[in-house]
Coordinates of C-alpha atoms in Angstrom, one line a residue:
Chain A
M1 CA 34.4 103.9 114.3
V2 CA 34.0 106.7 111.5
L3 CA 32.9 110.0 112.6
K4 CA 31.6 112.9 110.4
G5 CA 31.2 116.5 111.4
K6 CA 31.5 120.1 110.6
T7 CA 34.7 121.9 111.8
H8 CA 35.4 124.8 114.3
I9 CA 39.1 126.2 113.8
F10 CA 41.2 127.3 116.8
G11 CA 44.7 128.5 117.0
D12 CA 48.0 127.5 118.8
N13 CA 48.6 127.2 122.4
I14 CA 44.7 126.8 123.2
D15 CA 45.0 126.4 127.1
T16 CA 42.6 124.7 129.7
D17 CA 41.8 127.9 131.1
V18 CA 40.0 129.0 127.9
I19 CA 38.6 125.7 127.0
I20 CA 36.8 125.9 130.6
P21 CA 37.4 129.0 132.8
A22 CA 38.4 128.1 136.3
R23 CA 35.4 130.0 137.5
Y24 CA 33.2 127.5 136.1
L25 CA 34.9 124.5 137.9
T26 CA 32.5 124.2 140.7
T27 CA 30.8 121.3 138.9
V28 CA 31.7 118.0 137.3
D29 CA 28.6 118.1 135.4
P30 CA 29.5 117.7 131.5
N31 CA 26.1 119.5 130.4
E32 CA 27.0 122.4 132.8
L33 CA 30.5 122.6 131.8
A34 CA 29.7 122.4 128.1
K35 CA 27.6 125.7 128.8
N36 CA 30.9 127.7 129.1
C37 CA 33.2 125.7 126.7
M38 CA 35.7 128.0 124.9
V39 CA 33.5 131.1 126.2
D40 CA 36.5 133.3 126.8
I41 CA 37.8 133.3 123.4
D42 CA 34.7 132.4 121.1
A43 CA 31.6 133.6 123.3
D44 CA 29.0 132.0 121.3
F45 CA 30.6 128.6 120.7
A46 CA 28.4 127.0 122.9
G47 CA 25.4 128.1 121.1
R48 CA 26.7 127.2 117.8
V49 CA 28.3 124.0 118.2
Q50 CA 26.3 120.8 116.8
K51 CA 26.4 117.3 117.8
G52 CA 29.3 115.6 116.1
D53 CA 31.2 118.6 115.3
I54 CA 35.0 118.6 114.9
M55 CA 37.6 120.9 116.4
V56 CA 40.8 121.5 114.7
A57 CA 43.5 123.5 116.3
G58 CA 47.2 124.3 116.1
L59 CA 50.1 123.4 118.4
N60 CA 50.1 122.4 122.0
F61 CA 46.2 122.3 122.3
G62 CA 44.9 121.9 126.0
C63 CA 48.2 123.3 127.6
G64 CA 48.1 124.7 131.2
S65 CA 46.2 123.0 134.1
S66 CA 45.4 119.3 134.5
R67 CA 41.6 119.9 134.7
E68 CA 39.9 117.1 133.1
H69 CA 37.0 119.4 133.2
A70 CA 38.6 120.5 129.8
P71 CA 38.1 117.5 127.5
I72 CA 34.7 116.9 129.3
A73 CA 33.5 120.1 128.5
I74 CA 34.3 119.8 124.9
K75 CA 32.9 116.1 124.9
G76 CA 29.7 117.4 126.8
S77 CA 29.4 120.2 123.9
G78 CA 28.7 117.3 121.6
V79 CA 32.3 117.6 119.8
S80 CA 33.1 114.2 118.3
C81 CA 36.9 114.6 117.9
V82 CA 39.6 117.0 118.2
I83 CA 42.4 117.2 115.7
A84 CA 45.4 119.3 116.3
R85 CA 49.0 119.7 115.2
S86 CA 50.0 118.8 118.7
F87 CA 48.5 118.3 122.2
A88 CA 49.8 119.2 125.6
R89 CA 50.6 116.0 127.4
I90 CA 48.0 116.2 130.4
F91 CA 45.3 117.0 128.0
Y92 CA 46.3 114.1 125.7
R93 CA 45.9 111.5 128.6
N94 CA 42.7 113.2 130.0
A95 CA 41.2 113.0 126.7
I96 CA 42.0 109.3 126.1
N97 CA 40.9 108.5 129.7
I98 CA 37.5 110.0 129.2
G99 CA 36.9 108.7 125.8
L100 CA 37.4 111.8 123.6
P101 CA 38.9 111.0 120.5
I102 CA 41.8 113.0 119.3
L103 CA 44.3 112.8 116.6
E104 CA 47.4 114.6 115.6
C105 CA 47.9 116.0 112.2
D106 CA 50.0 118.7 111.0
E107 CA 48.8 119.6 107.5
I108 CA 45.2 119.8 107.6
L109 CA 44.8 123.0 109.3
D110 CA 46.6 124.8 106.5
E111 CA 44.4 123.7 103.8
M112 CA 40.9 124.2 105.4
N113 CA 38.3 126.8 106.3
A114 CA 35.7 126.7 109.3
G115 CA 32.7 124.8 108.4
D116 CA 34.4 122.3 106.3
E117 CA 33.0 119.0 106.5
L118 CA 35.5 116.1 107.9
E119 CA 35.3 112.3 107.9
V120 CA 37.5 110.8 110.5
D121 CA 38.2 107.0 110.6
L122 CA 39.6 106.5 114.2
A123 CA 41.0 103.0 113.7
K124 CA 42.9 103.9 110.5
G125 CA 43.7 107.3 111.6
E126 CA 42.5 108.7 108.1
I127 CA 41.0 112.1 107.9
T128 CA 39.1 113.2 104.8
N129 CA 38.0 117.0 104.1
L130 CA 34.8 115.9 102.3
T131 CA 34.5 119.7 101.1
T132 CA 37.8 119.7 99.4
G133 CA 38.3 116.3 98.9
K134 CA 41.7 116.0 100.5
K135 CA 42.8 113.0 102.4
Y136 CA 45.3 113.1 105.4
S137 CA 46.7 110.5 107.8
S138 CA 47.4 110.4 111.4
E139 CA 49.7 108.3 113.6
P140 CA 47.4 105.6 115.2
F141 CA 47.6 105.2 118.8
P142 CA 49.8 102.5 120.4
E143 CA 48.0 99.3 121.1
F144 CA 47.8 99.7 124.8
M145 CA 46.0 103.2 124.4
Q146 CA 43.7 101.7 121.6
E147 CA 42.7 99.0 124.3
I148 CA 41.6 101.9 126.8
I149 CA 39.7 103.8 123.8
A150 CA 37.9 100.7 122.7
A151 CA 37.0 99.7 126.5
G152 CA 35.4 103.4 126.5
G153 CA 38.0 105.1 128.7
E154 CA 40.3 104.1 131.6
I155 CA 37.8 103.4 134.1
A156 CA 35.9 101.1 132.2
Y157 CA 39.5 99.3 131.2
L158 CA 40.1 98.8 134.7
R159 CA 36.7 97.6 135.7
K160 CA 37.4 95.0 132.9
K161 CA 40.8 94.2 134.1
F162 CA 39.7 93.8 137.8
A163 CA 36.5 91.5 136.6
K164 CA 39.0 89.4 134.7
Q165 CA 41.3 88.9 137.7
E166 CA 38.1 88.0 140.0
A167 CA 37.1 85.4 137.3
Chain B
M1 CA 73.1 103.9 126.2
G2 CA 73.0 105.7 129.5
M3 CA 69.9 106.8 131.2
T4 CA 68.8 110.5 132.4
M5 CA 67.8 111.0 136.0
T6 CA 64.1 110.7 135.1
Q7 CA 64.5 107.6 133.2
K8 CA 66.5 106.1 136.1
I9 CA 63.8 106.8 138.7
L10 CA 61.1 105.3 136.1
A11 CA 63.2 102.2 135.3
H12 CA 63.3 101.6 139.1
S13 CA 59.8 102.0 139.8
A14 CA 58.8 99.9 137.0
G15 CA 61.3 97.1 138.3
K16 CA 63.5 97.4 135.2
D17 CA 67.2 97.5 134.7
C18 CA 67.0 99.9 131.6
V19 CA 64.1 102.1 130.1
K20 CA 64.4 103.9 126.8
A21 CA 62.6 107.2 125.7
G22 CA 59.2 106.3 124.2
E23 CA 58.8 103.0 125.8
L24 CA 55.5 102.4 127.9
I25 CA 56.1 101.3 131.4
T26 CA 53.8 100.7 134.5
A27 CA 55.2 102.5 137.4
K28 CA 54.5 102.1 141.2
L29 CA 53.5 105.3 142.8
D30 CA 54.8 106.5 146.2
L31 CA 51.9 109.2 146.4
V32 CA 48.7 110.1 144.7
L33 CA 47.7 113.8 145.1
G34 CA 44.5 115.7 144.4
N35 CA 42.7 119.2 145.3
D36 CA 39.1 120.2 145.8
I37 CA 38.7 120.9 142.0
T38 CA 40.3 117.7 140.6
S39 CA 39.4 115.2 143.4
P40 CA 35.7 115.4 143.3
L41 CA 35.9 114.1 139.8
A42 CA 38.5 111.4 140.7
I43 CA 36.2 110.3 143.6
Q44 CA 33.3 109.7 141.3
E45 CA 35.5 107.8 138.8
F46 CA 37.3 105.9 141.6
E47 CA 33.8 104.7 143.1
K48 CA 32.8 103.4 139.5
I49 CA 35.9 100.9 139.6
G50 CA 34.2 99.3 142.5
L51 CA 36.8 98.1 144.4
G52 CA 35.7 99.7 147.7
K53 CA 39.2 100.6 148.9
V54 CA 42.2 102.6 148.1
F55 CA 45.5 100.8 147.5
D56 CA 47.1 102.5 150.5
K57 CA 45.6 105.5 152.8
D58 CA 49.0 106.6 153.8
K59 CA 50.3 107.2 150.1
I60 CA 47.2 109.4 149.0
A61 CA 47.3 113.2 149.7
L62 CA 43.9 115.6 149.5
V63 CA 44.5 119.1 149.8
P64 CA 41.6 121.4 149.4
D65 CA 43.5 124.6 148.5
H66 CA 42.1 126.1 145.3
F67 CA 38.5 127.3 146.2
C68 CA 39.1 127.0 150.0
P69 CA 38.2 128.3 152.3
N70 CA 35.0 127.7 150.6
K71 CA 34.3 130.7 148.2
D72 CA 30.8 129.6 147.5
I73 CA 28.0 127.0 148.1
K74 CA 29.2 124.8 145.1
S75 CA 32.6 124.8 146.0
A76 CA 31.6 124.1 149.5
E77 CA 29.8 121.0 148.1
Q78 CA 32.9 120.0 146.3
A79 CA 35.2 120.4 149.2
N80 CA 32.8 118.3 151.3
V81 CA 32.7 115.7 148.5
V82 CA 36.6 115.5 149.3
R83 CA 36.3 115.6 153.1
Q84 CA 33.6 112.8 153.1
F85 CA 35.8 110.6 150.9
A86 CA 38.7 111.2 153.4
R87 CA 36.5 110.0 156.1
K88 CA 35.3 107.1 154.5
Y89 CA 38.5 105.7 153.3
D90 CA 40.4 107.0 156.5
I91 CA 43.0 108.9 154.4
T92 CA 45.9 109.8 156.5
N93 CA 46.9 112.9 154.6
Y94 CA 43.8 114.9 154.4
F95 CA 44.6 118.5 155.4
E96 CA 41.6 120.5 156.4
V97 CA 41.3 124.3 156.5
G98 CA 43.7 125.3 159.0
Q99 CA 46.1 122.6 158.6
M100 CA 45.9 123.1 154.8
G101 CA 48.4 124.9 152.6
I102 CA 49.1 125.2 148.7
E103 CA 49.6 121.9 147.9
H104 CA 53.0 122.0 146.2
A105 CA 54.4 123.8 149.1
L106 CA 52.6 121.8 151.8
I107 CA 53.3 118.2 150.4
P108 CA 57.2 118.6 150.7
E109 CA 56.8 120.7 154.0
K110 CA 55.0 117.7 155.5
G111 CA 57.8 115.3 154.3
L112 CA 55.4 113.4 152.0
V113 CA 57.6 113.3 149.1
T114 CA 61.4 112.4 149.0
A115 CA 64.2 111.9 146.6
G116 CA 63.6 109.0 144.1
D117 CA 59.7 109.0 144.6
V118 CA 57.4 108.7 141.9
V119 CA 54.4 111.3 142.2
I120 CA 51.5 111.7 140.6
G121 CA 48.9 114.7 141.1
A122 CA 45.8 115.9 139.7
D123 CA 47.2 119.3 139.5
S124 CA 49.7 120.3 136.7
H125 CA 52.1 122.1 138.9
T126 CA 52.9 118.6 140.8
C127 CA 56.1 118.8 138.9
T128 CA 57.4 120.9 141.8
Y129 CA 58.7 117.9 143.8
G130 CA 61.5 117.4 141.1
A131 CA 63.3 120.1 143.3
L132 CA 63.9 117.1 145.7
G133 CA 65.1 114.7 143.1
A134 CA 61.6 113.0 142.7
F135 CA 60.0 112.3 139.5
S136 CA 56.5 114.0 140.0
T137 CA 54.0 115.0 137.2
G138 CA 50.6 116.2 136.8
I139 CA 47.7 114.1 135.6
G140 CA 44.0 114.4 135.3
S141 CA 41.3 113.2 137.6
T142 CA 40.7 109.7 135.9
D143 CA 44.4 108.9 136.4
M144 CA 44.2 110.1 140.0
A145 CA 41.3 107.6 140.1
A146 CA 43.2 104.8 138.8
G147 CA 46.3 105.5 140.9
M148 CA 44.2 105.7 144.2
A149 CA 42.9 102.3 143.2
T150 CA 46.0 100.4 141.9
G151 CA 49.1 102.5 143.1
E152 CA 50.4 102.4 139.7
L153 CA 50.1 104.1 136.4
W154 CA 51.3 103.8 133.0
F155 CA 53.8 106.2 131.4
K156 CA 55.4 106.8 128.2
V157 CA 59.2 107.3 129.2
P158 CA 60.4 110.8 128.4
D159 CA 63.3 112.2 126.3
A160 CA 65.0 115.1 128.1
I161 CA 66.2 118.5 127.8
K162 CA 69.5 119.1 129.8
V163 CA 69.5 122.6 131.1
V164 CA 72.9 123.6 132.0
L165 CA 73.2 126.5 134.6
K166 CA 76.4 128.3 135.0
G167 CA 77.9 131.4 136.9
K168 CA 76.2 133.3 139.7
K169 CA 73.0 135.6 139.8
K170 CA 73.6 139.0 140.3
N171 CA 71.5 141.6 142.5
M172 CA 67.9 140.3 143.5
V173 CA 67.6 138.0 140.4
S174 CA 66.0 134.9 141.6
G175 CA 64.8 131.4 140.5
K176 CA 61.9 133.0 139.2
D177 CA 63.8 134.9 136.7
V178 CA 65.6 131.7 135.6
I179 CA 62.7 129.8 134.7
L180 CA 60.8 132.5 133.2
H181 CA 64.0 133.3 130.9
L182 CA 64.3 129.6 130.0
I183 CA 60.3 129.3 129.0
G184 CA 61.0 132.6 127.0
K185 CA 63.8 130.9 125.3
I186 CA 62.4 127.6 124.4
G187 CA 58.8 128.3 124.3
V188 CA 55.4 127.1 126.0
E189 CA 56.0 123.6 124.2
G190 CA 59.7 123.8 124.1
A191 CA 59.7 120.6 126.4
R192 CA 56.4 119.1 125.4
Y193 CA 56.2 115.4 126.4
M194 CA 59.9 115.8 127.8
S195 CA 61.8 116.0 131.2
L196 CA 63.6 119.4 132.1
E197 CA 66.8 118.2 133.7
F198 CA 68.7 120.9 135.5
T199 CA 72.3 120.7 136.1
G200 CA 75.6 122.5 136.3
E201 CA 77.2 124.4 139.3
G202 CA 74.6 127.1 138.6
A203 CA 71.8 124.7 139.5
L204 CA 73.5 123.7 142.8
D205 CA 74.1 127.3 143.8
L206 CA 70.2 127.9 143.9
S207 CA 68.4 127.5 147.3
I208 CA 65.9 124.9 147.7
D209 CA 62.9 127.5 147.5
E210 CA 64.3 128.6 144.1
R211 CA 64.5 125.1 143.0
F212 CA 61.1 124.5 143.9
T213 CA 59.9 127.7 141.8
I214 CA 61.8 126.5 138.8
A215 CA 60.6 122.7 138.9
N216 CA 57.2 124.2 139.5
M217 CA 57.1 126.0 136.2
A218 CA 58.4 123.0 134.0
I219 CA 54.9 122.5 133.0
E220 CA 54.8 126.2 131.4
A221 CA 57.3 124.9 129.0
G222 CA 55.0 121.8 128.4
A223 CA 57.4 119.5 130.3
K224 CA 56.2 116.3 131.8
N225 CA 58.6 117.0 134.7
G226 CA 61.5 119.3 135.8
I227 CA 64.3 117.8 138.1
F228 CA 67.2 118.7 140.0
P229 CA 70.3 116.5 141.1
V230 CA 70.3 115.7 144.5
D231 CA 73.1 117.7 146.7
D232 CA 73.8 118.6 150.4
V233 CA 71.1 121.5 150.0
T234 CA 68.5 118.9 149.1
L235 CA 69.5 116.4 151.5
E236 CA 69.4 119.1 154.4
Y237 CA 65.8 119.9 153.2
I238 CA 65.0 116.2 153.0
N239 CA 66.3 115.3 156.6
A240 CA 64.4 118.1 158.1
H241 CA 61.2 117.4 156.8
S242 CA 60.8 113.5 156.3
K243 CA 61.3 110.5 157.9
K244 CA 60.7 108.6 154.6
P245 CA 63.6 106.7 153.1
Y246 CA 65.0 108.4 150.0
K247 CA 67.1 107.3 147.1
V248 CA 69.3 109.3 145.1
F249 CA 69.5 108.7 141.2
E250 CA 72.0 110.5 138.9
A251 CA 72.0 110.8 135.2
D252 CA 74.5 108.6 133.6
E253 CA 77.4 110.4 131.8
D254 CA 76.5 108.9 128.7
A255 CA 72.8 109.8 128.8
S256 CA 71.1 111.0 125.7
Y257 CA 69.3 114.3 125.6
A258 CA 67.0 115.7 122.8
K259 CA 68.8 119.1 123.2
V260 CA 71.1 120.9 125.8
V261 CA 70.4 124.4 126.7
E262 CA 73.0 126.6 128.6
I263 CA 72.2 129.6 130.8
D264 CA 74.7 131.9 132.3
L265 CA 73.0 133.1 135.4
S266 CA 75.6 136.1 135.5
T267 CA 73.9 137.6 132.4
L268 CA 70.1 137.4 133.7
D269 CA 68.3 140.3 134.6
Y270 CA 64.9 140.5 136.1
T271 CA 62.5 138.9 133.5
V272 CA 58.6 139.4 133.3
A273 CA 56.4 137.5 131.2
C274 CA 53.8 139.6 129.6
P275 CA 50.1 138.7 128.6
H276 CA 49.1 136.1 127.6
L277 CA 51.7 133.5 127.7
P278 CA 54.3 132.6 130.0
S279 CA 56.8 132.5 126.9
N280 CA 56.1 136.1 126.2
T281 CA 59.1 137.4 128.5
K282 CA 60.9 140.6 128.3
E283 CA 63.8 141.9 130.6
I284 CA 62.5 144.5 132.7
A285 CA 64.6 147.3 131.0
N286 CA 62.9 146.5 127.8
L287 CA 59.4 146.7 129.4
G288 CA 58.4 150.2 129.2
D289 CA 56.0 151.9 131.7
I290 CA 53.5 149.5 132.8
K291 CA 51.2 150.9 135.7
V292 CA 49.5 148.1 137.6
D293 CA 46.2 148.0 139.6
Q294 CA 46.9 145.0 141.7
V295 CA 50.1 142.9 143.1
V296 CA 49.9 139.3 144.1
I297 CA 52.8 137.5 146.0
G298 CA 52.1 133.8 146.6
S299 CA 50.9 130.7 145.0
C300 CA 52.8 127.3 144.7
T301 CA 55.3 129.0 142.5
N302 CA 56.5 131.8 144.8
G303 CA 54.4 131.8 148.3
R304 CA 57.6 130.3 150.4
I305 CA 59.2 131.7 153.3
E306 CA 62.3 133.1 151.1
D307 CA 59.7 135.0 148.9
L308 CA 58.0 136.5 151.6
R309 CA 61.5 137.6 153.2
V310 CA 62.3 139.2 150.0
A311 CA 58.7 141.3 149.8
A312 CA 59.0 142.4 153.3
K313 CA 62.6 143.4 152.7
I314 CA 61.4 145.8 149.8
L315 CA 58.3 146.9 151.5
K316 CA 59.8 147.6 154.9
G317 CA 59.2 151.1 156.1
K318 CA 57.2 151.9 152.7
K319 CA 53.7 152.2 151.5
V320 CA 52.0 150.2 148.8
H321 CA 51.1 152.8 146.2
K322 CA 47.7 154.3 146.6
N323 CA 46.2 153.1 143.2
V324 CA 47.5 149.5 143.9
R325 CA 46.0 146.5 146.0
C326 CA 48.6 144.3 147.1
I327 CA 47.9 141.0 148.1
V328 CA 50.3 138.5 149.9
F329 CA 49.5 134.8 150.3
P330 CA 51.7 132.7 152.7
A331 CA 51.6 129.1 151.0
T332 CA 51.3 127.3 154.1
Q333 CA 50.3 127.6 157.8
K334 CA 53.9 126.9 158.6
I335 CA 55.2 129.7 156.4
Y336 CA 52.6 132.1 157.7
L337 CA 53.6 131.3 161.4
D338 CA 57.5 131.7 160.6
A339 CA 56.7 134.9 158.5
I340 CA 54.9 136.0 161.7
S341 CA 57.7 135.3 164.4
E342 CA 60.1 136.8 161.7
G343 CA 58.2 139.9 161.8
L344 CA 57.5 139.7 158.2
I345 CA 53.8 139.9 158.3
Q346 CA 53.9 143.0 160.7
T347 CA 56.1 144.8 158.0
L348 CA 53.9 143.9 155.2
V349 CA 50.6 144.9 157.1
E350 CA 52.3 148.1 158.2
A351 CA 53.1 148.7 154.2
G352 CA 49.3 148.3 153.6
V353 CA 49.5 144.9 152.1
A354 CA 46.4 142.6 152.5
V355 CA 47.7 139.1 153.9
S356 CA 45.5 136.2 153.2
T357 CA 45.5 132.6 154.7
P358 CA 46.8 129.9 152.1
T359 CA 44.8 129.3 149.1
C360 CA 45.4 129.2 145.2
G361 CA 42.4 131.4 144.9
P362 CA 43.5 134.6 142.7
C363 CA 46.1 132.4 140.6
L364 CA 43.5 130.8 138.8
G365 CA 40.8 133.6 139.0
G366 CA 38.8 131.6 141.8
H367 CA 38.6 134.2 144.5
M368 CA 40.4 136.6 146.7
G369 CA 41.8 138.9 144.2
I370 CA 39.7 138.9 141.0
L371 CA 40.6 141.4 138.1
A372 CA 37.9 143.8 136.6
K373 CA 37.9 144.6 133.1
G374 CA 41.1 146.5 131.7
E375 CA 42.9 146.1 135.0
K376 CA 46.6 144.7 135.1
C377 CA 48.4 142.6 137.8
V378 CA 51.8 141.7 138.5
A379 CA 51.8 138.4 140.0
T380 CA 54.4 135.7 141.2
T381 CA 52.1 133.2 140.1
N382 CA 52.9 130.9 137.0
R383 CA 50.2 131.6 134.1
N384 CA 49.0 134.6 132.6
F385 CA 46.6 133.3 130.0
I386 CA 43.5 135.1 128.9
G387 CA 41.0 135.4 131.7
R388 CA 43.3 133.7 133.9
M389 CA 42.7 136.1 137.0
G390 CA 39.7 137.5 136.0
H391 CA 38.1 139.4 133.4
I392 CA 39.1 138.4 129.7
E393 CA 40.3 142.0 129.1
S394 CA 42.4 142.1 132.2
E395 CA 46.1 141.4 132.2
V396 CA 48.7 139.3 134.3
Y397 CA 52.5 139.9 134.2
L398 CA 54.6 137.2 135.6
A399 CA 57.4 138.2 137.8
S400 CA 59.5 137.3 140.9
P401 CA 58.6 138.5 144.4
A402 CA 61.2 141.2 144.2
V403 CA 59.7 142.8 141.3
A404 CA 56.2 142.3 142.5
A405 CA 56.9 144.0 145.8
A406 CA 58.9 146.8 144.3
S407 CA 55.9 147.5 141.7
A408 CA 53.5 147.4 144.6
V409 CA 55.6 150.4 145.9
T410 CA 56.0 152.6 142.7
G411 CA 52.6 151.5 141.0
K412 CA 54.3 150.2 137.9
I413 CA 56.4 147.4 137.0
S414 CA 59.5 148.1 138.6
A415 CA 63.1 146.8 139.4
P416 CA 63.7 146.4 143.2
E417 CA 66.7 148.7 142.9
E418 CA 64.1 151.4 142.1
V419 CA 62.8 151.4 145.8
L420 CA 65.8 150.1 147.8

């Protein structure tokens, strides 16, 4: 799958409390959650973000609580992909499980501006900054995780698995 | 090459003789845990799998502790989703308000976790049970759903940091100061994807409550889990609380670690994490004058009986400062009752403390102690992120129960010796 979108830049240690504050965790509806995505550090993010946009961040993105509402809020806001220098481990699992594409890339953040347009080839792990023309590569996921992503998330993957067992 | 303690537990639960860091395995689960925020989403996803049954109704625990007792209509609806699910599938370990406590204090107290177990919980502080020599880790709602359906989950075998604790703590320095010091030293992503394995004579000198506090905050260094060796202190706790068979795993002598960190406990002072990261630590002597509006003593980190004893010891015969609201949350009903019978609650209430039923409420800015714009709070909780306890321009300082209680008396962040 190839994604294309404009970028929003965030720093290091973006925690799940700022991705979606706990006071908004009284719903599991992605559209409702999206309304308050990033609100505590970027008050008009929800109003500004366009379908297909890409988040680029620093180290340890998604640290803190286990709330899956965080990747759901990001996906619900229309963001197609998150690229970070590194991800906190629970967020990493959650993103794969709900089918939000994420990529680790160390260099790109140093050589771009907010609003640059990126093209991301998920299968190859290739990222192209269409604004600057520079190309970057990211480690592809292990095969097992690629199967989960290809199935459309962990639940779809399990449904397939159980359906096979019954057949 | 030998294995770490965590690797040994994972190898055993995956039915393997040996595992290596980085290897993907599927482990059998001894307990799957969720709360009133994460379970509704897990339940929605579980029903989508369409199996119509859980893997083992005795090995699932549902604890409505975050926004409960229900803070508003929406949270009441969410709690009800969990309650109805528990009834539908006859979940043995559903804890209603009145039985409920903060999950990571409640689960060990109820004997639902023991040494050698593999536990997942849809709450990041599930890593607490490493204090008992279990592998336990936080996961999200979808993993919880998969766990409830299948009784197993995939893991990437973690590398580890060995934390060697030496010497004895001085004064009222506690396990909280130890873990804040460590996070300050290695950073909020210092142990990302790794285990924190605590060892050394200093580790064995810690009380079980202190070990819970330390393992609890392993996640604040990015760790997958934190774990302590099993000794007499562990076994005394396990035997007093659980009838489940336990299994003791020890790290191999030749286990490989990504890093070894040594901490001499005798050199530690009271440590405070300043806004807005748990790694932003300072020793209290270097903190300066910080006036506080609120003091919170409680949470899955520091709401246990030892914590309440320390708070009562410091507040006995004194009054909470007139500019401070001090709120104490016993972490479980049993801890609450023990605190009553020991006279701690009387001492606290006489000092002007508001004592609450168990809830995670204020720690995550849910309810029961939200901060206004510009307010400062010293809390025994685990996170001080932007907006964590209320307004985005409020500030949370993380500290031990001793420092929090002393600060309640003086109205500024203080060492306990200032009031004792």
